Coordinates of C-alpha atoms and ligand atoms in Angstrom, one line a residue:
M26 CA -26.3 -13.9 -27.1
T27 CA -25.5 -11.7 -24.1
E28 CA -23.5 -8.5 -24.5
S29 CA -20.6 -10.2 -22.7
Q30 CA -20.5 -13.1 -25.2
N31 CA -20.8 -10.6 -28.0
S32 CA -17.7 -8.6 -27.0
R33 CA -15.7 -11.7 -26.4
A34 CA -16.3 -12.8 -30.0
S35 CA -14.2 -9.8 -31.2
G36 CA -10.9 -11.2 -29.9
E37 CA -8.9 -9.3 -27.2
S38 CA -11.7 -8.1 -25.1
A39 CA -13.4 -8.4 -21.7
D40 CA -16.3 -6.6 -20.0
V41 CA -13.8 -5.4 -17.4
I42 CA -10.2 -4.8 -18.1
V43 CA -8.2 -4.7 -14.9
L44 CA -4.7 -3.1 -15.1
G45 CA -2.1 -4.2 -12.6
A46 CA -1.8 -7.4 -10.5
G47 CA -1.1 -5.7 -7.1
P48 CA -3.4 -6.1 -4.1
A49 CA -6.0 -3.8 -5.7
G50 CA -6.1 -5.5 -9.1
L51 CA -6.0 -9.0 -7.7
V52 CA -8.8 -8.5 -5.2
L53 CA -10.9 -6.8 -7.8
A54 CA -10.3 -9.5 -10.4
N55 CA -11.0 -12.3 -7.9
L56 CA -14.3 -10.7 -6.8
L57 CA -15.5 -10.0 -10.4
H58 CA -14.6 -13.5 -11.6
A59 CA -16.4 -15.1 -8.6
A60 CA -19.5 -13.0 -9.5
G61 CA -19.4 -14.4 -13.1
I62 CA -18.1 -11.1 -14.7
D63 CA -16.0 -11.5 -17.8
C64 CA -12.7 -9.8 -16.9
V65 CA -9.1 -9.9 -17.7
L66 CA -6.0 -8.8 -15.7
L67 CA -3.2 -7.2 -17.6
E68 CA 0.1 -7.0 -15.8
R69 CA 3.3 -5.4 -17.1
A70 CA 5.7 -7.5 -15.0
S71 CA 6.3 -11.3 -14.9
R72 CA 4.5 -13.6 -12.5
T73 CA 7.8 -14.2 -10.6
H74 CA 8.3 -10.4 -10.2
V75 CA 4.9 -9.7 -8.7
Q76 CA 5.2 -12.6 -6.4
T77 CA 8.6 -11.7 -5.0
R78 CA 8.4 -7.9 -4.7
P79 CA 8.5 -7.0 -0.9
R80 CA 6.6 -3.9 0.2
A81 CA 3.8 -3.8 2.7
G82 CA 3.5 -6.1 5.7
F83 CA 0.9 -4.6 8.0
L84 CA -2.7 -5.4 7.1
A85 CA -5.4 -3.7 9.1
P86 CA -8.3 -5.6 10.7
N87 CA -10.7 -4.5 8.0
T88 CA -8.5 -5.9 5.3
G89 CA -8.6 -9.3 7.1
R90 CA -12.4 -9.0 7.2
I91 CA -12.7 -8.2 3.5
L92 CA -10.4 -11.1 2.5
D93 CA -12.4 -13.4 4.9
R94 CA -15.7 -12.3 3.4
H95 CA -14.6 -13.5 0.0
G96 CA -12.6 -16.7 1.0
L97 CA -9.3 -15.1 0.2
A98 CA -7.7 -15.1 3.7
G99 CA -6.4 -18.7 3.9
G100 CA -2.7 -17.8 3.7
L101 CA -3.1 -14.8 6.0
H102 CA -4.6 -17.0 8.7
R103 CA -2.2 -19.9 8.2
H104 CA 1.1 -17.9 7.9
G105 CA 0.4 -14.4 9.2
S106 CA 0.8 -13.3 12.7
R107 CA -1.2 -10.9 14.8
H108 CA 0.0 -7.6 16.1
G109 CA -1.7 -5.0 18.3
T110 CA 1.0 -3.1 20.0
C111 CA 3.5 -0.4 19.1
E112 CA 6.3 0.8 21.2
F113 CA 7.5 4.4 21.2
R114 CA 11.1 5.0 22.3
T115 CA 12.0 8.6 23.1
R116 CA 14.4 10.4 25.3
D117 CA 11.7 10.4 28.0
G118 CA 11.8 6.6 28.0
R119 CA 9.6 4.1 26.2
F120 CA 5.9 3.4 26.3
R121 CA 3.6 0.9 24.6
L122 CA 0.3 1.7 22.9
D123 CA -2.0 -1.3 22.8
Y124 CA -3.9 -0.2 19.8
G125 CA -5.3 -3.7 19.3
A126 CA -7.4 -3.3 22.4
L127 CA -8.8 0.0 21.2
G128 CA -10.7 -1.9 18.5
Q129 CA -10.1 0.6 15.8
G130 CA -10.9 -1.5 12.7
G131 CA -9.1 0.5 10.0
Q132 CA -10.6 2.3 7.1
G133 CA -13.7 0.2 6.7
G134 CA -15.3 1.5 9.9
Q135 CA -16.6 -2.0 10.8
S136 CA -14.5 -2.5 13.9
G137 CA -14.9 -5.6 15.8
Q138 CA -17.6 -7.1 13.5
S139 CA -15.8 -10.4 13.2
G140 CA -14.5 -10.4 16.8
Q141 CA -10.9 -9.6 15.7
G142 CA -10.7 -6.3 17.6
G143 CA -8.2 -3.9 16.3
Q144 CA -5.3 -6.2 15.7
H145 CA -3.3 -6.1 12.5
H146 CA -2.0 -9.0 10.6
V147 CA 1.7 -9.1 9.8
Y148 CA 1.9 -10.8 6.4
P149 CA 4.3 -9.8 3.6
Q150 CA 2.6 -8.2 0.6
Q151 CA 4.3 -10.6 -1.8
N152 CA 2.7 -13.6 0.1
L153 CA -0.7 -11.9 -0.1
V154 CA -0.2 -11.3 -3.9
T155 CA 0.9 -14.9 -4.4
D156 CA -2.3 -16.1 -2.5
L157 CA -4.6 -13.9 -4.5
L158 CA -3.0 -14.8 -7.8
T159 CA -3.1 -18.5 -7.1
H160 CA -6.7 -18.3 -6.1
Y161 CA -7.6 -16.4 -9.2
L162 CA -5.8 -18.8 -11.6
D163 CA -7.0 -21.9 -9.8
H164 CA -10.6 -20.7 -10.4
G165 CA -10.0 -20.1 -14.1
G166 CA -9.3 -16.3 -14.0
R167 CA -7.7 -14.7 -17.1
V168 CA -4.4 -12.9 -16.6
R169 CA -1.7 -11.7 -19.1
F170 CA 1.7 -11.2 -17.6
D171 CA 4.5 -9.2 -19.4
T172 CA 1.7 -7.2 -21.0
E173 CA 2.1 -3.4 -20.5
A174 CA -0.9 -1.2 -20.8
L175 CA 0.2 1.9 -22.7
A176 CA -3.0 4.0 -22.7
V177 CA -6.7 4.0 -22.0
G178 CA -8.7 5.4 -24.8
D179 CA -12.3 6.6 -25.3
A180 CA -13.1 6.3 -21.6
D181 CA -15.8 8.9 -22.1
G182 CA -17.2 7.3 -25.2
A183 CA -19.1 4.2 -26.1
A184 CA -16.1 1.9 -26.9
P185 CA -13.4 2.2 -24.2
Y186 CA -10.2 0.4 -25.0
V187 CA -6.7 -0.2 -23.7
T188 CA -3.7 -0.3 -25.9
T189 CA -1.0 -2.7 -24.8
R190 CA 2.5 -4.0 -25.6
E191 CA 2.2 -7.8 -25.6
P192 CA 5.1 -10.0 -24.4
D193 CA 6.4 -10.4 -28.0
G194 CA 6.4 -6.6 -28.4
R195 CA 3.4 -6.6 -30.6
P196 CA 0.9 -3.7 -30.0
T197 CA -2.6 -4.9 -29.2
R198 CA -5.9 -3.2 -28.4
W199 CA -8.2 -4.6 -25.7
T200 CA -11.8 -3.5 -25.8
G201 CA -14.1 -3.5 -22.9
R202 CA -17.0 -1.8 -21.1
Y203 CA -15.1 -0.7 -18.1
V204 CA -11.4 -0.3 -17.3
A205 CA -10.1 -0.5 -13.7
G206 CA -6.8 1.3 -13.3
C207 CA -5.1 -0.6 -10.5
D208 CA -1.6 -0.1 -12.0
G209 CA -0.1 2.1 -9.4
R210 CA 1.2 5.6 -9.4
H211 CA 3.2 5.4 -12.7
G212 CA 0.7 3.3 -14.6
A213 CA -1.2 3.9 -17.8
A214 CA -4.5 4.7 -16.1
R215 CA -3.1 7.9 -14.5
R216 CA -1.4 8.9 -17.7
S217 CA -4.7 8.6 -19.5
L218 CA -6.6 11.0 -17.3
P219 CA -8.1 14.0 -19.0
P220 CA -6.2 17.3 -18.4
D221 CA -8.8 18.6 -16.1
A222 CA -8.4 15.8 -13.6
V223 CA -7.2 17.2 -10.2
R224 CA -4.0 15.8 -8.7
H225 CA -3.3 16.9 -5.2
H226 CA 0.4 16.4 -4.4
H227 CA 2.2 16.8 -1.1
D228 CA 5.8 16.2 -0.1
H229 CA 6.1 15.5 3.7
G230 CA 9.7 16.6 3.4
V231 CA 11.0 13.4 4.9
T232 CA 13.1 10.6 3.3
W233 CA 13.5 7.1 4.6
L234 CA 16.2 4.5 4.0
G235 CA 14.1 1.3 4.0
L236 CA 15.9 -1.9 4.9
L237 CA 15.1 -5.6 4.9
A238 CA 17.3 -7.5 7.2
Q239 CA 17.8 -11.3 7.4
A240 CA 17.3 -11.2 11.1
P241 CA 14.4 -12.1 13.5
P242 CA 12.4 -9.2 14.9
S243 CA 14.0 -7.5 17.9
L244 CA 10.8 -6.7 19.7
D245 CA 7.3 -8.1 19.8
A246 CA 5.8 -4.8 18.7
V247 CA 6.1 -2.2 16.0
G248 CA 9.0 0.0 17.1
Y249 CA 9.0 3.8 16.6
A250 CA 12.1 5.5 17.8
V251 CA 11.8 9.3 18.0
H252 CA 15.4 10.7 18.2
D253 CA 17.1 14.0 17.7
R254 CA 19.1 12.4 14.9
G255 CA 15.9 11.3 13.2
F256 CA 13.3 8.6 13.2
A257 CA 14.1 4.9 13.2
G258 CA 11.4 2.2 12.8
H259 CA 11.2 -1.6 13.4
M260 CA 8.6 -3.7 11.8
A261 CA 8.4 -7.5 11.9
R262 CA 7.8 -9.3 8.6
T263 CA 8.5 -13.0 9.2
P264 CA 10.3 -14.9 12.0
E265 CA 13.5 -14.6 9.9
V266 CA 13.1 -11.2 8.2
T267 CA 12.6 -7.7 9.7
R268 CA 12.1 -4.3 8.2
Y269 CA 13.9 -1.3 9.5
Y270 CA 13.7 2.3 8.5
L271 CA 16.0 5.2 9.1
Q272 CA 15.1 8.9 8.5
W273 CA 17.6 9.7 5.8
Q274 CA 19.1 12.8 4.2
R275 CA 17.4 13.4 0.9
G276 CA 19.7 12.9 -2.1
V277 CA 22.2 10.6 -0.3
P278 CA 22.3 7.2 -2.1
A279 CA 21.1 4.1 -0.3
E280 CA 24.5 2.5 -0.5
A281 CA 26.4 5.4 1.1
W282 CA 26.7 3.7 4.5
S283 CA 28.2 0.4 5.4
E284 CA 26.1 -2.3 7.0
Q285 CA 28.0 -1.7 10.3
R286 CA 27.3 2.0 10.2
I287 CA 23.6 1.4 9.6
W288 CA 23.3 -1.1 12.4
D289 CA 25.2 1.3 14.8
E290 CA 22.8 4.1 13.8
L291 CA 19.8 1.9 14.4
D292 CA 21.1 0.9 17.8
L293 CA 21.7 4.5 18.7
R294 CA 18.2 5.8 17.6
M295 CA 16.4 2.8 19.0
R296 CA 18.3 3.3 22.2
A297 CA 19.5 -0.3 22.3
A298 CA 21.9 0.5 25.1
E299 CA 18.9 1.2 27.4
H300 CA 16.3 -1.2 25.9
G301 CA 18.3 -4.2 24.7
P302 CA 20.2 -5.0 21.5
L303 CA 18.8 -5.4 18.0
H304 CA 19.2 -8.7 16.3
R305 CA 21.6 -8.0 13.5
G306 CA 21.8 -9.8 10.2
P307 CA 22.8 -9.2 6.5
L308 CA 20.8 -6.5 4.8
L309 CA 18.8 -8.1 1.9
E310 CA 17.5 -4.9 0.4
R311 CA 17.9 -1.1 0.7
G312 CA 15.6 1.4 -0.8
I313 CA 15.1 5.2 -0.6
F314 CA 11.5 6.4 0.0
D315 CA 10.7 10.1 -0.2
L316 CA 7.6 10.5 1.9
T317 CA 5.3 12.1 -0.6
C318 CA 1.6 11.6 -1.2
D319 CA -1.0 12.4 -3.7
V320 CA -4.7 12.1 -4.4
V321 CA -6.5 12.0 -7.8
E322 CA -9.9 13.6 -7.9
P323 CA -12.3 12.3 -9.1
L324 CA -11.6 8.5 -9.2
R325 CA -13.9 8.0 -12.2
H326 CA -13.5 9.3 -15.7
G327 CA -16.3 7.8 -17.8
S328 CA -15.6 4.1 -17.9
L329 CA -12.2 4.3 -16.3
F330 CA -12.0 3.8 -12.5
L331 CA -8.9 4.2 -10.4
A332 CA -8.2 2.1 -7.3
G333 CA -5.2 1.6 -5.0
D334 CA -2.0 3.6 -5.5
A335 CA -3.3 4.7 -8.9
A336 CA -6.0 6.6 -7.0
S337 CA -3.9 7.8 -4.1
L338 CA -0.4 7.4 -2.9
L339 CA 0.2 7.4 0.8
A340 CA 3.5 7.8 2.5
P341 CA 4.4 4.4 4.1
A342 CA 4.6 6.0 7.6
A343 CA 1.2 4.8 8.7
A344 CA 1.0 1.5 6.6
K345 CA -2.3 2.4 4.9
G346 CA -1.7 2.0 1.2
A347 CA -2.3 -1.8 0.7
N348 CA -5.3 -1.6 3.1
L349 CA -7.0 1.2 1.1
A350 CA -6.2 -0.7 -2.1
V351 CA -8.1 -3.8 -0.9
L352 CA -11.0 -1.7 0.4
E353 CA -11.4 0.2 -2.8
A354 CA -11.2 -3.0 -4.8
E355 CA -14.1 -4.5 -2.9
I356 CA -16.2 -1.4 -3.3
L357 CA -15.5 -1.2 -7.1
A358 CA -16.1 -4.9 -7.5
G359 CA -19.6 -4.6 -6.0
A360 CA -20.4 -1.5 -8.1
L361 CA -19.2 -3.1 -11.4
T362 CA -21.1 -6.3 -10.6
D363 CA -24.3 -4.4 -10.0
A364 CA -23.9 -2.5 -13.2
L365 CA -23.1 -5.5 -15.4
T366 CA -25.6 -7.9 -13.9
R367 CA -28.5 -5.7 -13.0
G368 CA -27.9 -2.5 -14.9
D369 CA -27.8 -0.7 -11.5
T370 CA -25.1 2.0 -11.8
A371 CA -25.7 3.7 -8.5
G372 CA -22.5 2.1 -7.0
L373 CA -20.4 3.3 -9.9
D374 CA -21.9 6.8 -9.6
G375 CA -21.0 6.9 -5.9
Y376 CA -17.6 5.1 -6.2
S377 CA -15.4 8.2 -6.3
D378 CA -17.0 10.1 -3.4
Q379 CA -17.2 7.0 -1.2
C380 CA -13.5 6.1 -1.7
L381 CA -12.2 9.7 -1.5
A382 CA -13.7 9.9 2.0
H383 CA -11.6 6.9 3.1
I384 CA -8.6 8.2 1.3
W385 CA -8.6 11.7 2.9
R386 CA -9.0 10.1 6.3
A387 CA -6.0 7.9 5.7
Q388 CA -4.0 10.9 4.3
E389 CA -4.8 12.9 7.4
F390 CA -3.7 10.1 9.8
T391 CA -0.5 9.5 7.8
G392 CA 0.3 13.3 7.9
W393 CA -0.2 13.2 11.7
M394 CA 2.0 10.2 12.1
T395 CA 4.7 11.8 9.9
R396 CA 4.8 14.9 12.1
L397 CA 4.8 12.8 15.3
L398 CA 7.8 10.7 14.3
H399 CA 10.2 12.9 12.4
V400 CA 12.7 15.6 13.0
A401 CA 11.6 18.8 11.3
P402 CA 9.4 17.5 8.4
D403 CA 8.3 19.8 5.7
G404 CA 6.2 22.8 6.9
E405 CA 8.2 23.0 10.1
Q406 CA 11.6 23.6 8.5
G407 CA 11.5 27.3 9.3
T408 CA 10.4 26.6 12.9
E409 CA 12.9 26.9 15.6
P410 CA 14.2 23.4 16.3
S411 CA 13.6 23.5 20.0
F412 CA 10.0 24.6 19.4
H413 CA 9.4 21.7 17.0
A414 CA 11.0 19.2 19.4
A415 CA 8.7 20.5 22.2
L416 CA 5.7 20.0 20.0
R417 CA 6.7 16.5 19.3
R418 CA 7.2 15.7 23.0
S419 CA 3.8 17.2 23.8
R420 CA 2.2 15.0 21.0
L421 CA 3.9 11.9 22.4
A422 CA 2.8 12.8 26.0
S423 CA -0.8 13.1 24.8
L424 CA -0.5 9.7 23.1
R425 CA 1.1 8.1 26.2
Ligands
FAD12 C1 8.5 0.2 1.7 C2 7.0 0.1 1.7 C3 6.3 -0.4 2.8 C4 4.9 -0.4 2.8 N1 4.3 -0.9 3.9 C5 2.9 -0.9 3.9 C6 2.2 -1.5 5.0 O1 2.8 -2.0 5.9 N2 0.8 -1.6 4.9 C7 0.2 -1.0 3.9 O2 -1.1 -1.1 3.9 N3 0.8 -0.5 2.8 C8 2.1 -0.4 2.8 N4 2.8 0.1 1.7 C9 2.0 0.6 0.5 C10 1.6 -0.6 -0.4 O3 2.7 -1.4 -0.7 C11 0.9 -0.1 -1.6 O4 0.0 0.9 -1.3 C12 0.2 -1.2 -2.4 O5 1.2 -2.0 -3.1 C13 -0.8 -0.6 -3.4 O6 -1.4 -1.7 -4.1 P1 -1.8 -1.5 -5.7 O7 -2.4 -2.8 -6.1 O8 -2.6 -0.3 -5.8 O9 -0.5 -1.1 -6.5 P2 0.8 -2.0 -6.7 O10 1.1 -3.0 -5.6 O11 1.9 -1.0 -7.0 O12 0.5 -2.8 -8.0 C14 0.4 -2.2 -9.3 C15 0.7 -3.3 -10.3 O13 0.5 -2.7 -11.6 C16 1.6 -3.1 -12.5 N5 1.7 -2.1 -13.5 C17 2.2 -0.8 -13.4 N6 2.1 -0.2 -14.6 C18 1.5 -1.0 -15.4 C19 1.1 -0.9 -16.8 N7 1.4 0.2 -17.5 N8 0.5 -2.0 -17.4 C20 0.2 -3.1 -16.6 N9 0.6 -3.2 -15.4 C21 1.2 -2.2 -14.8 C22 2.8 -3.2 -11.6 O14 3.8 -4.0 -12.1 C23 2.2 -3.8 -10.3 O15 2.2 -5.2 -10.3 C24 4.2 0.1 1.7 C25 4.9 0.6 0.6 C26 6.2 0.6 0.6 C27 7.0 1.1 -0.6

């Protein structure tokens, strides 16, 4: 009897216990299952909830390549669209950056390998999650919805385990050999870290009102409006739904403004009078996002490995979070497979350093974007406003 079969005989167990059915957990579970690894996915929410939660929409070229490599990109190719241009609107006019032609392939550093250049896919995160979940279940993957992980125990010892609250409220203990914490920023994996784990935290000092509008995109590019009243953003999601962002005063509730006032402000900051009207429609969702970020170091504590938002939270300004989650999941899947099938733990030993290099690069880029786009973000509050505005104009001129 193999070690894997042995552990299964004890009941609620799996060689790898994956916490969280977001992009990180689902890519990891799919790859492990395809490699014949005994794993289970534990998800706090219901299947309906995870399949309908709108968040990311921009997937970097390298994310497409990873999904392609593992046969997980069917929906992305069928229903996603390609994007390679962003348009900046400033008081000096507008200009377009054709970043797709630059061939920057995202965090994976494998630009252009599959001939896709640097174009992003626009594909709503909930659709990607639905595809990944369907693929996993259709291939016989194990998942438990409505099962909340409470804590990870004995990660440094010989018998790591996860305590859970099952759908009927009953407490259960899952035993495994490895635990993958893909359960986001507020999950059990982070809560279970030892006290000496380092958590770097930074507040960019900017808040967004995030909006989902039942309206077609208003331009064929990502729109970044840099305005003295604050940033406004336009991001396509589907032919019928568009995301908009407004830099927002911290502490003001999302419902404080009427839809009319929000659209008028978007028009103003996006300079609709000069560049054409925005397609208006009912606002389906409003959310407040403080642009904060953090990084946990290291990403491994004994048998517990962190991936995705559990490892590092990125402000959504540069659309990196889901892409990092997928990249880290692929790296972790390879490392766990090597360890469990060949006893080769080199990948697990190098996992944290390898992923942290990608994470810090993404954090640096996100910080740069945040300073480029916003009026007086944190760290520049004490600076004379005209000085800050001149710096922004200079940065935009360099980009142009
Ligand atoms: C408005 C917005 C726009 C964004 N746009 C982009 C973008 O365009 N491109 C991009 O790359 N990124 C974007 N992001 C970031 C991206 O959405 C996240 O980085 C991504 O969801 C991270 O994936 P994940 O799998 O690590 O975590 P999540 O997607 O958060 O998944 C974690 C899962 O764990 C579950 N869970 C939590 N706690 C527990 C527990 N105790 N037990 C069991 N399960 C648990 C949760 O229910 C959830 O299903 C955006 C984020 C926001 C908020």
